């Protein structure tokens, strides 16, 4: 049982969808599938197709994040990056690799983003046109407060670029109230599809506003959007991943969309938080600071990660290590995908057997 943040345990219907018919992506059957996927992705967050578009990309979540930064920051403008974990660092690396002018506000990994610092920076630097941040920083399980950041952005006419890879499908992403130009997401996390397909949900005007230079052939959102709007694809798409995502999105819609998924994750995570705390593995962050899909836990005194991981793997459960400076002190548990309360109770029993 996978308790890592993607790939996830697949439902039976998603697994079956993977063995759909062999299909050429230049045929009408694929165009219809692609169009349906793009419509369903907008519908998940009630977005109007005249104003917003979902652009599908081959690749894991990082492909979507890189495409978003490459395609949406115009020449001559600067992006302010807010970092409080591995994925914030990745935003900075992407900007550096593509020569995109940027400034980064670094933060402690166990702390929140400093909205006042961001506001001051935006006020004092007129070259900044975009702000990039991670929604759910999977490094710690923190849900960064994008609503609070939206306000200084709106004040200065700054467009937000959000890495929503581990929140899309299970957390509120308020496209109407936050000045979002785009959000990057992946099929293989909270959407419960398989890895290999990712997407950028963008405000159409964000691509039209000012021309960004083409910084990548493969990750050029303008090219992908034009092709997909014309019911075509720029390159060969991962057809089977598309089958899986279509089924996963249907499953999400039928079970109540992202709000129901968030509630379901929290029911499970509350059980895990309570159970692990009883065993000496206290949550790293308070419940109010956390995202529903994944939480981080302190390793109990005298317990190292690797033996705990190996013993749990032996018992049938995959947990996830901490990263960077947190590698020795925390571990992470995600409840994405097909995971039942009963299985989580059995998981907690397995942890008890190992620790006690
Ligand atoms: C998983 C994840 C990514 C993308 O990682 P991939 O390995 O490329 O799928 C990006 N950002 C966040 C916050 C993530 O959790």
mmCIF file of C-alpha atoms and ligand atoms in Angstrom:
data_model
loop_
_atom_site.group_PDB
_atom_site.id
_atom_site.type_symbol
_atom_site.label_atom_id
_atom_site.label_comp_id
_atom_site.label_asym_id
_atom_site.label_seq_id
_atom_site.Cartn_x
_atom_site.Cartn_y
_atom_site.Cartn_z
ATOM 1 C CA UNK A 1 0.000 0.000 0.000
ATOM 2 C CA UNK A 2 1.441 3.318 -1.111
ATOM 3 C CA UNK A 3 1.411 6.074 1.509
ATOM 4 C CA UNK A 4 3.775 8.269 -0.531
ATOM 5 C CA UNK A 5 2.607 11.391 -2.424
ATOM 6 C CA UNK A 6 2.128 9.720 -5.806
ATOM 7 C CA UNK A 7 2.196 7.425 -7.624
ATOM 8 C CA UNK A 8 -0.988 6.432 -5.811
ATOM 9 C CA UNK A 9 -2.884 3.210 -5.228
ATOM 10 C CA UNK A 10 -5.167 2.962 -8.251
ATOM 11 C CA UNK A 11 -8.845 2.154 -8.047
ATOM 12 C CA UNK A 12 -9.957 -0.908 -9.972
ATOM 13 C CA UNK A 13 -11.738 1.168 -12.601
ATOM 14 C CA UNK A 14 -8.682 3.381 -13.234
ATOM 15 C CA UNK A 15 -6.456 0.300 -13.500
ATOM 16 C CA UNK A 16 -8.872 -1.257 -15.998
ATOM 17 C CA UNK A 17 -8.964 1.953 -18.044
ATOM 18 C CA UNK A 18 -5.215 1.563 -18.631
ATOM 19 C CA UNK A 19 -5.864 -1.403 -20.874
ATOM 20 C CA UNK A 20 -8.185 0.511 -23.200
ATOM 21 C CA UNK A 21 -7.899 0.106 -26.984
ATOM 22 C CA UNK A 22 -4.691 0.914 -28.852
ATOM 23 C CA UNK A 23 -5.276 4.312 -30.362
ATOM 24 C CA UNK A 24 -3.526 6.692 -32.754
ATOM 25 C CA UNK A 25 -3.423 10.191 -31.331
ATOM 26 C CA UNK A 26 -4.150 11.720 -34.761
ATOM 27 C CA UNK A 27 -7.577 10.055 -34.924
ATOM 28 C CA UNK A 28 -10.891 11.604 -33.880
ATOM 29 C CA UNK A 29 -11.230 9.143 -30.990
ATOM 30 C CA UNK A 30 -8.203 10.664 -29.313
ATOM 31 C CA UNK A 31 -9.295 14.253 -30.039
ATOM 32 C CA UNK A 32 -12.597 13.487 -28.351
ATOM 33 C CA UNK A 33 -10.821 12.019 -25.316
ATOM 34 C CA UNK A 34 -8.462 15.010 -25.078
ATOM 35 C CA UNK A 35 -11.322 17.509 -25.352
ATOM 36 C CA UNK A 36 -13.300 15.667 -22.687
ATOM 37 C CA UNK A 37 -10.299 15.650 -20.342
ATOM 38 C CA UNK A 38 -9.703 19.368 -20.842
ATOM 39 C CA UNK A 39 -13.383 20.138 -20.187
ATOM 40 C CA UNK A 40 -13.516 17.942 -17.088
ATOM 41 C CA UNK A 41 -10.398 19.556 -15.641
ATOM 42 C CA UNK A 42 -11.992 23.008 -15.943
ATOM 43 C CA UNK A 43 -15.289 21.720 -14.568
ATOM 44 C CA UNK A 44 -13.524 20.351 -11.476
ATOM 45 C CA UNK A 45 -12.907 23.973 -10.403
ATOM 46 C CA UNK A 46 -16.019 25.398 -12.144
ATOM 47 C CA UNK A 47 -13.954 27.421 -14.640
ATOM 48 C CA UNK A 48 -15.450 28.932 -17.802
ATOM 49 C CA UNK A 49 -13.779 27.677 -21.003
ATOM 50 C CA UNK A 50 -13.883 31.159 -22.566
ATOM 51 C CA UNK A 51 -11.647 32.469 -19.814
ATOM 52 C CA UNK A 52 -9.541 29.460 -18.810
ATOM 53 C CA UNK A 53 -7.871 26.532 -20.516
ATOM 54 C CA UNK A 54 -6.371 23.247 -19.390
ATOM 55 C CA UNK A 55 -3.215 22.374 -21.329
ATOM 56 C CA UNK A 56 -2.148 18.732 -21.162
ATOM 57 C CA UNK A 57 1.524 17.833 -21.127
ATOM 58 C CA UNK A 58 3.481 14.578 -21.260
ATOM 59 C CA UNK A 59 5.670 14.273 -18.200
ATOM 60 C CA UNK A 60 5.481 14.325 -14.429
ATOM 61 C CA UNK A 61 4.418 17.351 -12.379
ATOM 62 C CA UNK A 62 7.766 19.082 -12.839
ATOM 63 C CA UNK A 63 7.116 19.285 -16.598
ATOM 64 C CA UNK A 64 3.983 21.325 -15.896
ATOM 65 C CA UNK A 65 5.780 23.585 -13.412
ATOM 66 C CA UNK A 66 8.638 24.183 -15.844
ATOM 67 C CA UNK A 67 6.232 24.824 -18.748
ATOM 68 C CA UNK A 68 4.319 27.331 -16.629
ATOM 69 C CA UNK A 69 7.405 29.353 -15.662
ATOM 70 C CA UNK A 70 8.958 29.187 -19.153
ATOM 71 C CA UNK A 71 5.816 30.193 -20.999
ATOM 72 C CA UNK A 72 4.244 32.856 -18.823
ATOM 73 C CA UNK A 73 6.974 35.217 -17.654
ATOM 74 C CA UNK A 74 7.450 37.819 -20.411
ATOM 75 C CA UNK A 75 10.853 39.062 -21.544
ATOM 76 C CA UNK A 76 12.178 41.870 -19.389
ATOM 77 C CA UNK A 77 10.050 41.116 -16.357
ATOM 78 C CA UNK A 78 10.932 39.420 -13.151
ATOM 79 C CA UNK A 79 9.333 36.711 -11.061
ATOM 80 C CA UNK A 80 9.401 36.755 -7.273
ATOM 81 C CA UNK A 81 9.746 33.218 -5.924
ATOM 82 C CA UNK A 82 8.664 32.326 -2.395
ATOM 83 C CA UNK A 83 10.448 29.258 -1.073
ATOM 84 C CA UNK A 84 9.832 27.176 2.039
ATOM 85 C CA UNK A 85 10.771 23.704 0.858
ATOM 86 C CA UNK A 86 12.121 21.467 -1.886
ATOM 87 C CA UNK A 87 9.496 22.449 -4.449
ATOM 88 C CA UNK A 88 10.016 26.172 -3.845
ATOM 89 C CA UNK A 89 13.718 25.530 -4.455
ATOM 90 C CA UNK A 90 12.773 23.772 -7.685
ATOM 91 C CA UNK A 91 10.923 26.899 -8.876
ATOM 92 C CA UNK A 92 14.135 28.830 -8.314
ATOM 93 C CA UNK A 93 16.237 26.256 -10.180
ATOM 94 C CA UNK A 94 13.886 26.310 -13.154
ATOM 95 C CA UNK A 95 14.030 30.117 -13.333
ATOM 96 C CA UNK A 96 17.831 30.019 -13.088
ATOM 97 C CA UNK A 97 18.219 27.329 -15.772
ATOM 98 C CA UNK A 98 16.061 29.258 -18.255
ATOM 99 C CA UNK A 99 17.641 32.612 -17.460
ATOM 100 C CA UNK A 100 14.340 34.024 -16.216
ATOM 101 C CA UNK A 101 15.032 37.099 -14.058
ATOM 102 C CA UNK A 102 13.992 36.274 -10.508
ATOM 103 C CA UNK A 103 14.398 37.047 -6.849
ATOM 104 C CA UNK A 104 13.761 34.455 -4.168
ATOM 105 C CA UNK A 105 12.556 34.982 -0.630
ATOM 106 C CA UNK A 106 13.847 32.001 1.331
ATOM 107 C CA UNK A 107 12.029 30.797 4.435
ATOM 108 C CA UNK A 108 12.573 28.213 7.135
ATOM 109 C CA UNK A 109 11.172 24.894 5.914
ATOM 110 C CA UNK A 110 9.046 24.394 8.997
ATOM 111 C CA UNK A 111 7.648 27.924 8.832
ATOM 112 C CA UNK A 112 4.981 29.782 6.835
ATOM 113 C CA UNK A 113 5.572 32.182 3.939
ATOM 114 C CA UNK A 114 6.041 35.739 5.193
ATOM 115 C CA UNK A 115 3.313 37.764 3.501
ATOM 116 C CA UNK A 116 4.576 41.107 4.807
ATOM 117 C CA UNK A 117 8.056 40.442 3.450
ATOM 118 C CA UNK A 118 6.548 39.559 0.075
ATOM 119 C CA UNK A 119 4.418 42.710 0.136
ATOM 120 C CA UNK A 120 7.449 44.890 0.874
ATOM 121 C CA UNK A 121 9.457 43.251 -1.883
ATOM 122 C CA UNK A 122 6.650 43.715 -4.404
ATOM 123 C CA UNK A 123 6.299 47.372 -3.421
ATOM 124 C CA UNK A 124 9.985 48.166 -3.738
ATOM 125 C CA UNK A 125 10.788 46.340 -6.998
ATOM 126 C CA UNK A 126 8.792 47.623 -10.014
ATOM 127 C CA UNK A 127 10.368 45.026 -12.345
ATOM 128 C CA UNK A 128 8.473 42.180 -10.691
ATOM 129 C CA UNK A 129 5.448 41.146 -12.739
ATOM 130 C CA UNK A 130 4.805 37.627 -11.389
ATOM 131 C CA UNK A 131 4.905 35.797 -8.098
ATOM 132 C CA UNK A 132 5.581 32.068 -8.035
ATOM 133 C CA UNK A 133 4.827 29.883 -5.037
ATOM 134 C CA UNK A 134 3.997 26.337 -4.089
ATOM 135 C CA UNK A 135 0.471 25.698 -2.814
ATOM 136 C CA UNK A 136 0.908 22.470 -0.891
ATOM 137 C CA UNK A 137 4.638 22.324 -0.065
ATOM 138 C CA UNK A 138 4.971 18.553 0.011
ATOM 139 C CA UNK A 139 8.295 18.817 1.853
ATOM 140 C CA UNK A 140 6.429 19.407 5.115
ATOM 141 C CA UNK A 141 2.749 18.997 4.235
ATOM 142 C CA UNK A 142 2.160 22.703 4.717
ATOM 143 C CA UNK A 143 -0.645 24.355 2.763
ATOM 144 C CA UNK A 144 0.806 27.768 1.949
ATOM 145 C CA UNK A 145 -1.712 30.562 2.423
ATOM 146 C CA UNK A 146 -2.270 31.742 -1.145
ATOM 147 C CA UNK A 147 -5.350 33.757 -0.159
ATOM 148 C CA UNK A 148 -3.156 35.933 2.077
ATOM 149 C CA UNK A 149 -0.571 36.351 -0.716
ATOM 150 C CA UNK A 150 -3.266 37.206 -3.260
ATOM 151 C CA UNK A 151 -3.926 40.533 -1.594
ATOM 152 C CA UNK A 152 -0.482 42.165 -2.020
ATOM 153 C CA UNK A 153 -0.393 40.689 -5.547
ATOM 154 C CA UNK A 154 -3.711 42.277 -6.480
ATOM 155 C CA UNK A 155 -2.582 45.560 -4.968
ATOM 156 C CA UNK A 156 0.385 45.646 -7.392
ATOM 157 C CA UNK A 157 -1.202 43.950 -10.417
ATOM 158 C CA UNK A 158 1.044 40.905 -9.974
ATOM 159 C CA UNK A 159 0.033 37.609 -11.597
ATOM 160 C CA UNK A 160 0.449 34.446 -9.509
ATOM 161 C CA UNK A 161 1.998 31.243 -10.851
ATOM 162 C CA UNK A 162 1.249 28.350 -8.559
ATOM 163 C CA UNK A 163 2.747 24.898 -8.221
ATOM 164 C CA UNK A 164 -0.454 23.093 -7.288
ATOM 165 C CA UNK A 165 0.946 19.661 -8.158
ATOM 166 C CA UNK A 166 0.117 18.114 -4.780
ATOM 167 C CA UNK A 167 -3.063 20.101 -4.056
ATOM 168 C CA UNK A 168 -4.961 20.111 -7.350
ATOM 169 C CA UNK A 169 -8.029 17.917 -6.990
ATOM 170 C CA UNK A 170 -8.155 18.002 -3.187
ATOM 171 C CA UNK A 171 -7.773 21.619 -2.035
ATOM 172 C CA UNK A 172 -9.455 24.923 -2.787
ATOM 173 C CA UNK A 173 -7.752 26.826 -5.600
ATOM 174 C CA UNK A 174 -9.691 30.069 -5.895
ATOM 175 C CA UNK A 175 -9.176 31.075 -9.502
ATOM 176 C CA UNK A 176 -11.822 33.806 -9.239
ATOM 177 C CA UNK A 177 -10.444 35.636 -6.197
ATOM 178 C CA UNK A 178 -6.705 35.096 -6.402
ATOM 179 C CA UNK A 179 -4.910 36.769 -9.335
ATOM 180 C CA UNK A 180 -3.843 33.395 -10.716
ATOM 181 C CA UNK A 181 -2.306 33.323 -14.180
ATOM 182 C CA UNK A 182 -1.783 29.578 -13.959
ATOM 183 C CA UNK A 183 -1.639 26.507 -11.749
ATOM 184 C CA UNK A 184 0.472 23.446 -12.524
ATOM 185 C CA UNK A 185 -0.874 19.991 -11.661
ATOM 186 C CA UNK A 186 -0.249 16.300 -12.195
ATOM 187 C CA UNK A 187 -2.514 13.370 -13.061
ATOM 188 C CA UNK A 188 -0.769 11.042 -10.632
ATOM 189 C CA UNK A 189 -1.362 12.724 -7.259
ATOM 190 C CA UNK A 190 -4.683 13.994 -5.866
ATOM 191 C CA UNK A 191 -6.438 13.335 -9.185
ATOM 192 C CA UNK A 192 -5.758 9.579 -8.701
ATOM 193 C CA UNK A 193 -4.582 8.901 -12.253
ATOM 194 C CA UNK A 194 -1.182 7.508 -13.241
ATOM 195 C CA UNK A 195 2.100 9.431 -13.506
ATOM 196 C CA UNK A 196 3.227 10.556 -16.949
ATOM 197 C CA UNK A 197 0.576 13.162 -17.681
ATOM 198 C CA UNK A 198 0.538 16.651 -16.223
ATOM 199 C CA UNK A 199 -1.287 19.852 -16.955
ATOM 200 C CA UNK A 200 -1.303 23.603 -16.608
ATOM 201 C CA UNK A 201 -4.587 25.338 -15.933
ATOM 202 C CA UNK A 202 -4.219 28.875 -17.152
ATOM 203 C CA UNK A 203 -6.088 32.090 -17.699
ATOM 204 C CA UNK A 204 -6.163 32.398 -21.496
ATOM 205 C CA UNK A 205 -5.370 36.119 -21.223
ATOM 206 C CA UNK A 206 -2.122 35.259 -19.430
ATOM 207 C CA UNK A 207 -0.687 33.869 -22.672
ATOM 208 C CA UNK A 208 -2.058 36.707 -24.770
ATOM 209 C CA UNK A 209 -1.121 39.643 -22.496
ATOM 210 C CA UNK A 210 2.529 40.109 -23.356
ATOM 211 C CA UNK A 211 4.610 37.746 -25.388
ATOM 212 C CA UNK A 212 6.984 35.575 -23.392
ATOM 213 C CA UNK A 213 9.943 34.362 -25.439
ATOM 214 C CA UNK A 214 9.846 30.691 -26.432
ATOM 215 C CA UNK A 215 12.267 29.188 -23.932
ATOM 216 C CA UNK A 216 11.550 25.531 -24.691
ATOM 217 C CA UNK A 217 10.269 23.600 -27.672
ATOM 218 C CA UNK A 218 8.688 20.758 -25.746
ATOM 219 C CA UNK A 219 7.294 22.789 -22.853
ATOM 220 C CA UNK A 220 5.918 25.733 -24.808
ATOM 221 C CA UNK A 221 2.389 26.266 -23.495
ATOM 222 C CA UNK A 222 1.421 28.606 -26.335
ATOM 223 C CA UNK A 223 2.148 25.897 -28.895
ATOM 224 C CA UNK A 224 0.391 23.193 -26.885
ATOM 225 C CA UNK A 225 -2.670 25.391 -26.316
ATOM 226 C CA UNK A 226 -3.011 26.239 -30.000
ATOM 227 C CA UNK A 227 -2.687 22.571 -30.975
ATOM 228 C CA UNK A 228 -5.099 21.341 -28.316
ATOM 229 C CA UNK A 229 -7.661 24.053 -29.084
ATOM 230 C CA UNK A 230 -7.502 22.825 -32.677
ATOM 231 C CA UNK A 231 -8.222 19.294 -31.348
ATOM 232 C CA UNK A 232 -4.692 18.206 -32.185
ATOM 233 C CA UNK A 233 -1.530 17.516 -30.194
ATOM 234 C CA UNK A 234 1.976 18.938 -30.673
ATOM 235 C CA UNK A 235 3.702 15.639 -29.874
ATOM 236 C CA UNK A 236 2.756 12.049 -29.081
ATOM 237 C CA UNK A 237 0.668 12.095 -25.891
ATOM 238 C CA UNK A 238 0.651 9.284 -23.290
ATOM 239 C CA UNK A 239 -2.601 7.769 -24.543
ATOM 240 C CA UNK A 240 -3.013 5.216 -21.740
ATOM 241 C CA UNK A 241 -2.388 7.881 -19.086
ATOM 242 C CA UNK A 242 -5.202 9.854 -20.715
ATOM 243 C CA UNK A 243 -7.551 6.865 -20.439
ATOM 244 C CA UNK A 244 -6.660 6.558 -16.768
ATOM 245 C CA UNK A 245 -7.146 10.247 -16.071
ATOM 246 C CA UNK A 246 -10.548 10.277 -17.789
ATOM 247 C CA UNK A 247 -11.696 7.476 -15.509
ATOM 248 C CA UNK A 248 -10.129 9.085 -12.446
ATOM 249 C CA UNK A 249 -11.847 12.399 -13.179
ATOM 250 C CA UNK A 250 -15.200 10.649 -13.628
ATOM 251 C CA UNK A 251 -14.647 8.946 -10.277
ATOM 252 C CA UNK A 252 -13.801 12.279 -8.641
ATOM 253 C CA UNK A 253 -16.894 13.971 -10.107
ATOM 254 C CA UNK A 254 -19.197 11.101 -9.084
ATOM 255 C CA UNK A 255 -17.911 11.149 -5.507
ATOM 256 C CA UNK A 256 -18.433 14.885 -4.999
ATOM 257 C CA UNK A 257 -15.425 16.635 -6.599
ATOM 258 C CA UNK A 258 -12.494 18.209 -4.780
ATOM 259 C CA UNK A 259 -14.453 19.320 -1.664
ATOM 260 C CA UNK A 260 -15.531 15.733 -0.962
ATOM 261 C CA UNK A 261 -12.032 14.485 -1.672
ATOM 262 C CA UNK A 262 -10.577 16.963 0.799
ATOM 263 C CA UNK A 263 -13.074 15.858 3.456
ATOM 264 C CA UNK A 264 -12.272 12.224 2.778
ATOM 265 C CA UNK A 265 -8.508 12.856 3.004
ATOM 266 C CA UNK A 266 -8.990 14.698 6.299
ATOM 267 C CA UNK A 267 -11.044 11.890 7.823
ATOM 268 C CA UNK A 268 -8.142 9.583 7.021
ATOM 269 C CA UNK A 269 -5.400 12.009 8.013
ATOM 270 C CA UNK A 270 -7.061 12.727 11.365
ATOM 271 C CA UNK A 271 -6.959 9.001 12.096
ATOM 272 C CA UNK A 272 -3.281 8.872 11.108
ATOM 273 C CA UNK A 273 -2.392 12.016 13.103
ATOM 274 C CA UNK A 274 -4.108 10.682 16.217
ATOM 275 C CA UNK A 275 -2.733 7.167 15.839
ATOM 276 C CA UNK A 276 0.863 8.212 15.198
ATOM 277 C CA UNK A 277 0.830 10.823 17.990
ATOM 278 C CA UNK A 278 -0.223 8.039 20.397
ATOM 279 C CA UNK A 279 2.856 6.113 19.270
ATOM 280 C CA UNK A 280 5.224 9.017 19.887
ATOM 281 C CA UNK A 281 5.320 10.343 16.322
ATOM 282 C CA UNK A 282 3.798 13.796 16.756
ATOM 283 C CA UNK A 283 2.685 15.753 13.679
ATOM 284 C CA UNK A 284 5.299 18.318 12.541
ATOM 285 C CA UNK A 285 2.660 21.012 11.969
ATOM 286 C CA UNK A 286 -0.689 21.858 13.527
ATOM 287 C CA UNK A 287 -3.742 20.621 11.668
ATOM 288 C CA UNK A 288 -4.652 24.174 10.597
ATOM 289 C CA UNK A 289 -1.294 24.559 8.817
ATOM 290 C CA UNK A 290 -1.525 21.301 6.893
ATOM 291 C CA UNK A 291 -2.817 20.222 3.532
ATOM 292 C CA UNK A 292 -5.162 17.240 3.528
ATOM 293 C CA UNK A 293 -3.223 14.958 1.119
ATOM 294 C CA UNK A 294 -0.001 14.595 3.142
ATOM 295 C CA UNK A 295 1.253 15.317 6.651
ATOM 296 C CA UNK A 296 4.726 15.068 8.174
ATOM 297 C CA UNK A 297 5.511 13.362 11.488
ATOM 298 C CA UNK A 298 8.468 13.537 13.826
ATOM 299 C CA UNK A 299 10.434 10.307 14.111
ATOM 300 C CA UNK A 300 10.081 9.095 17.712
ATOM 301 C CA UNK A 301 13.210 9.516 19.839
ATOM 302 C CA UNK A 302 15.646 6.689 19.112
ATOM 303 C CA UNK A 303 13.953 5.677 15.833
ATOM 304 C CA UNK A 304 15.796 6.167 12.537
ATOM 305 C CA UNK A 305 13.877 6.468 9.284
ATOM 306 C CA UNK A 306 15.426 3.651 7.269
ATOM 307 C CA UNK A 307 14.722 0.772 9.684
ATOM 308 C CA UNK A 308 11.163 2.070 10.182
ATOM 309 C CA UNK A 309 10.671 2.308 6.421
ATOM 310 C CA UNK A 310 12.101 -1.168 5.835
ATOM 311 C CA UNK A 311 10.022 -2.816 8.537
ATOM 312 C CA UNK A 312 6.856 -1.121 7.255
ATOM 313 C CA UNK A 313 7.687 -2.137 3.695
ATOM 314 C CA UNK A 314 8.061 -5.716 4.915
ATOM 315 C CA UNK A 315 4.557 -5.367 6.403
ATOM 316 C CA UNK A 316 3.228 -3.991 3.102
ATOM 317 C CA UNK A 317 3.310 -0.208 3.570
ATOM 318 C CA UNK A 318 5.413 2.440 1.814
ATOM 319 C CA UNK A 319 5.996 5.619 3.805
ATOM 320 C CA UNK A 320 8.017 8.599 2.566
ATOM 321 C CA UNK A 321 11.271 10.046 3.878
ATOM 322 C CA UNK A 322 11.908 13.635 4.913
ATOM 323 C CA UNK A 323 14.155 15.650 2.582
ATOM 324 C CA UNK A 324 17.164 17.910 3.098
ATOM 325 C CA UNK A 325 17.610 19.093 6.659
ATOM 326 C CA UNK A 326 14.451 17.245 7.707
ATOM 327 C CA UNK A 327 15.644 13.810 6.518
ATOM 328 C CA UNK A 328 16.817 12.718 9.958
ATOM 329 C CA UNK A 329 13.882 14.056 11.933
ATOM 330 C CA UNK A 330 10.646 13.440 10.028
ATOM 331 C CA UNK A 331 8.782 11.011 7.821
ATOM 332 C CA UNK A 332 5.716 11.649 5.700
ATOM 333 C CA UNK A 333 2.417 9.878 5.160
ATOM 334 C CA UNK A 334 0.074 10.639 2.249
ATOM 335 C CA UNK A 335 -3.479 9.367 1.954
ATOM 336 C CA UNK A 336 -3.906 10.029 -1.771
ATOM 337 C CA UNK A 337 -5.448 7.367 -3.963
ATOM 338 C CA UNK A 338 -7.460 4.286 -3.076
ATOM 339 C CA UNK A 339 -6.828 3.969 0.674
ATOM 340 C CA UNK A 340 -9.536 2.937 3.123
ATOM 341 C CA UNK A 341 -9.936 3.792 6.816
ATOM 342 C CA UNK A 342 -9.617 0.086 7.559
ATOM 343 C CA UNK A 343 -6.274 -0.109 5.760
ATOM 344 C CA UNK A 344 -5.033 2.918 7.678
ATOM 345 C CA UNK A 345 -6.038 1.304 10.952
ATOM 346 C CA UNK A 346 -4.042 -1.777 9.925
ATOM 347 C CA UNK A 347 -1.136 0.503 9.000
ATOM 348 C CA UNK A 348 -1.220 2.060 12.477
ATOM 349 C CA UNK A 349 -1.258 -1.424 14.006
ATOM 350 C CA UNK A 350 1.828 -2.262 11.950
ATOM 351 C CA UNK A 351 3.584 0.902 13.170
ATOM 352 C CA UNK A 352 2.699 -0.035 16.762
ATOM 353 C CA UNK A 353 4.128 -3.533 16.297
ATOM 354 C CA UNK A 354 7.391 -2.051 15.022
ATOM 355 C CA UNK A 355 7.786 0.754 17.557
ATOM 356 C CA UNK A 356 6.494 -0.861 20.721
HETATM 357 C C1 LIG B 1 5.264 15.920 -6.734
HETATM 358 C C2 LIG B 1 5.439 17.385 -6.792
HETATM 359 C C3 LIG B 1 5.975 18.012 -7.928
HETATM 360 C C4 LIG B 1 6.405 17.276 -9.157
HETATM 361 O O1 LIG B 1 7.230 16.216 -8.940
HETATM 362 P P1 LIG B 1 7.365 15.100 -10.084
HETATM 363 O O2 LIG B 1 8.324 14.139 -9.486
HETATM 364 O O3 LIG B 1 7.845 15.780 -11.292
HETATM 365 O O4 LIG B 1 5.987 14.562 -10.264
HETATM 366 C C5 LIG B 1 6.034 19.393 -7.946
HETATM 367 N N1 LIG B 1 5.620 20.113 -6.908
HETATM 368 C C6 LIG B 1 5.103 19.551 -5.806
HETATM 369 C C7 LIG B 1 4.625 20.438 -4.707
HETATM 370 C C8 LIG B 1 4.998 18.170 -5.704
HETATM 371 O O5 LIG B 1 4.486 17.601 -4.604
#
